[in-house]
Amino acid sequence: MENFKKVNVAQDARTELHDKLSLTGAEISINHLPAGNSVPFVHSHKNNEEIYAVLDGSGKAVIDGELVPLAAGDWIRISPAAKRQFFAAEDTGISFACIQVKEHSLKGYTKDDAIIEPAVTTGTK
């Protein structure tokens, strides 16, 4: 397990994966807001953009004063300077992942960064 690390995330209100996975290029948090609750502050960043993935439930975000409805399956990217706050719907909670990375830091991705090797067969389908 030198080249990878696996963790299981509980249903805590917030779990930050930076230390748990020894991340070196991103911060990822898993967040669960109960029905009618919100993140208790508005925030922005100096350098990091955030990518949010709504995993379950529904709610809304207020981004620079604009109301943005959120539902399971939605993805949203927010620039560092944008002021944001997240809310669960009154009748259902919301669970989301937040991926935080330095804006404009991506130099290569997918096929440009991949080294393709023959597939390994495990004997299972």
CSV table of C-alpha atoms in Angstrom, one decimal:
chain,number,residue,atom,x,y,z
A,1,MET,CA,0.0,0.0,0.0
A,2,GLU,CA,2.9,2.4,-0.5
A,3,ASN,CA,1.4,3.9,-3.6
A,4,PHE,CA,-2.2,4.2,-2.4
A,5,LYS,CA,-4.3,4.8,0.7
A,6,LYS,CA,-7.9,3.8,1.3
A,7,VAL,CA,-10.3,5.1,4.0
A,8,ASN,CA,-14.0,4.7,4.8
A,9,VAL,CA,-15.9,7.9,5.6
A,10,ALA,CA,-18.5,7.9,8.3
A,11,GLN,CA,-21.6,10.0,8.3
A,12,ASP,CA,-20.0,12.7,10.4
A,13,ALA,CA,-21.0,16.3,9.8
A,14,ARG,CA,-17.7,17.0,8.1
A,15,THR,CA,-14.7,14.8,7.3
A,16,GLU,CA,-11.5,16.3,5.8
A,17,LEU,CA,-9.5,13.8,3.8
A,18,HIS,CA,-6.2,15.8,3.6
A,19,ASP,CA,-4.5,14.0,6.5
A,20,LYS,CA,-6.5,10.7,6.2
A,21,LEU,CA,-5.3,10.1,2.6
A,22,SER,CA,-2.0,12.0,2.8
A,23,LEU,CA,-3.1,14.3,-0.1
A,24,THR,CA,-0.5,16.5,-1.6
A,25,GLY,CA,-2.3,18.4,-4.3
A,26,ALA,CA,-5.9,18.8,-3.2
A,27,GLU,CA,-8.1,19.0,-0.1
A,28,ILE,CA,-11.3,17.0,-0.2
A,29,SER,CA,-14.1,17.1,2.4
A,30,ILE,CA,-17.3,15.1,2.8
A,31,ASN,CA,-20.1,17.1,4.3
A,32,HIS,CA,-23.5,16.2,5.6
A,33,LEU,CA,-26.1,18.9,6.6
A,34,PRO,CA,-29.3,17.8,8.3
A,35,ALA,CA,-32.6,19.1,7.0
A,36,GLY,CA,-33.0,22.8,7.7
A,37,ASN,CA,-29.4,23.4,8.6
A,38,SER,CA,-26.6,25.3,6.9
A,39,VAL,CA,-22.9,25.8,7.0
A,40,PRO,CA,-22.7,28.5,9.7
A,41,PHE,CA,-20.5,31.0,7.8
A,42,VAL,CA,-20.0,32.6,4.5
A,43,HIS,CA,-16.5,32.1,3.0
A,44,SER,CA,-14.2,32.7,0.1
A,45,HIS,CA,-10.6,31.7,-0.6
A,46,LYS,CA,-7.3,33.4,-1.5
A,47,ASN,CA,-6.0,30.9,-4.0
A,48,ASN,CA,-8.2,27.8,-4.2
A,49,GLU,CA,-11.1,27.1,-6.4
A,50,GLU,CA,-13.7,24.6,-5.1
A,51,ILE,CA,-15.6,21.9,-6.9
A,52,TYR,CA,-18.7,20.6,-5.2
A,53,ALA,CA,-20.5,17.3,-6.0
A,54,VAL,CA,-23.9,16.9,-4.4
A,55,LEU,CA,-24.0,13.2,-3.4
A,56,ASP,CA,-27.5,13.0,-1.8
A,57,GLY,CA,-30.4,15.2,-0.9
A,58,SER,CA,-31.1,18.8,-1.9
A,59,GLY,CA,-30.6,22.3,-0.8
A,60,LYS,CA,-29.1,25.5,-2.1
A,61,ALA,CA,-26.0,27.6,-2.2
A,62,VAL,CA,-25.8,31.4,-2.1
A,63,ILE,CA,-22.9,32.4,-4.2
A,64,ASP,CA,-22.1,36.2,-4.5
A,65,GLY,CA,-25.7,36.8,-3.5
A,66,GLU,CA,-27.2,34.5,-6.2
A,67,LEU,CA,-29.4,31.6,-5.1
A,68,VAL,CA,-28.3,28.3,-6.7
A,69,PRO,CA,-30.6,25.3,-6.2
A,70,LEU,CA,-28.7,22.0,-5.6
A,71,ALA,CA,-29.8,18.4,-6.0
A,72,ALA,CA,-28.1,15.0,-6.0
A,73,GLY,CA,-26.0,14.7,-9.1
A,74,ASP,CA,-25.2,18.4,-9.4
A,75,TRP,CA,-21.6,19.5,-9.8
A,76,ILE,CA,-20.5,23.2,-9.3
A,77,ARG,CA,-17.2,25.0,-9.6
A,78,ILE,CA,-16.7,28.1,-7.6
A,79,SER,CA,-13.8,30.6,-8.1
A,80,PRO,CA,-11.7,31.5,-5.1
A,81,ALA,CA,-13.0,35.1,-4.7
A,82,ALA,CA,-16.7,34.1,-4.8
A,83,LYS,CA,-18.5,34.4,-1.4
A,84,ARG,CA,-20.4,31.2,-0.7
A,85,GLN,CA,-22.7,29.5,1.9
A,86,PHE,CA,-24.5,26.1,1.7
A,87,PHE,CA,-28.0,25.2,3.0
A,88,ALA,CA,-29.9,21.9,3.3
A,89,ALA,CA,-33.5,21.9,2.2
A,90,GLU,CA,-36.1,22.3,5.0
A,91,ASP,CA,-37.5,18.8,4.4
A,92,THR,CA,-34.3,16.8,3.5
A,93,GLY,CA,-30.6,16.9,4.3
A,94,ILE,CA,-27.8,17.3,1.8
A,95,SER,CA,-24.5,15.5,1.5
A,96,PHE,CA,-21.8,16.9,-0.7
A,97,ALA,CA,-18.1,16.5,-1.5
A,98,CYS,CA,-15.9,19.5,-1.8
A,99,ILE,CA,-12.7,19.3,-3.7
A,100,GLN,CA,-10.3,22.3,-3.2
A,101,VAL,CA,-7.4,22.9,-5.5
A,102,LYS,CA,-5.2,25.8,-6.4
A,103,GLU,CA,-6.8,27.8,-9.3
A,104,HIS,CA,-4.9,27.4,-12.6
A,105,SER,CA,-2.6,24.7,-11.3
A,106,LEU,CA,-3.7,21.9,-13.6
A,107,LYS,CA,-0.9,21.3,-16.1
A,108,GLY,CA,-1.9,17.9,-17.6
A,109,TYR,CA,-4.8,15.6,-17.1
A,110,THR,CA,-6.3,12.2,-18.2
A,111,LYS,CA,-4.6,11.0,-21.4
A,112,ASP,CA,-1.9,13.8,-21.3
A,113,ASP,CA,-0.8,12.7,-17.9
A,114,ALA,CA,-1.5,8.9,-18.1
A,115,ILE,CA,1.0,6.1,-18.7
A,116,ILE,CA,-1.1,3.3,-20.2
A,117,GLU,CA,-0.1,-0.3,-19.4
A,118,PRO,CA,-1.7,-3.7,-20.1
A,119,ALA,CA,-4.7,-4.5,-18.0
A,120,VAL,CA,-4.4,-6.9,-15.1
A,121,THR,CA,-6.9,-9.8,-15.0
A,122,THR,CA,-8.1,-10.7,-11.5
A,123,GLY,CA,-10.3,-13.7,-12.5
A,124,THR,CA,-13.5,-11.9,-11.5
A,125,LYS,CA,-16.0,-10.3,-13.8
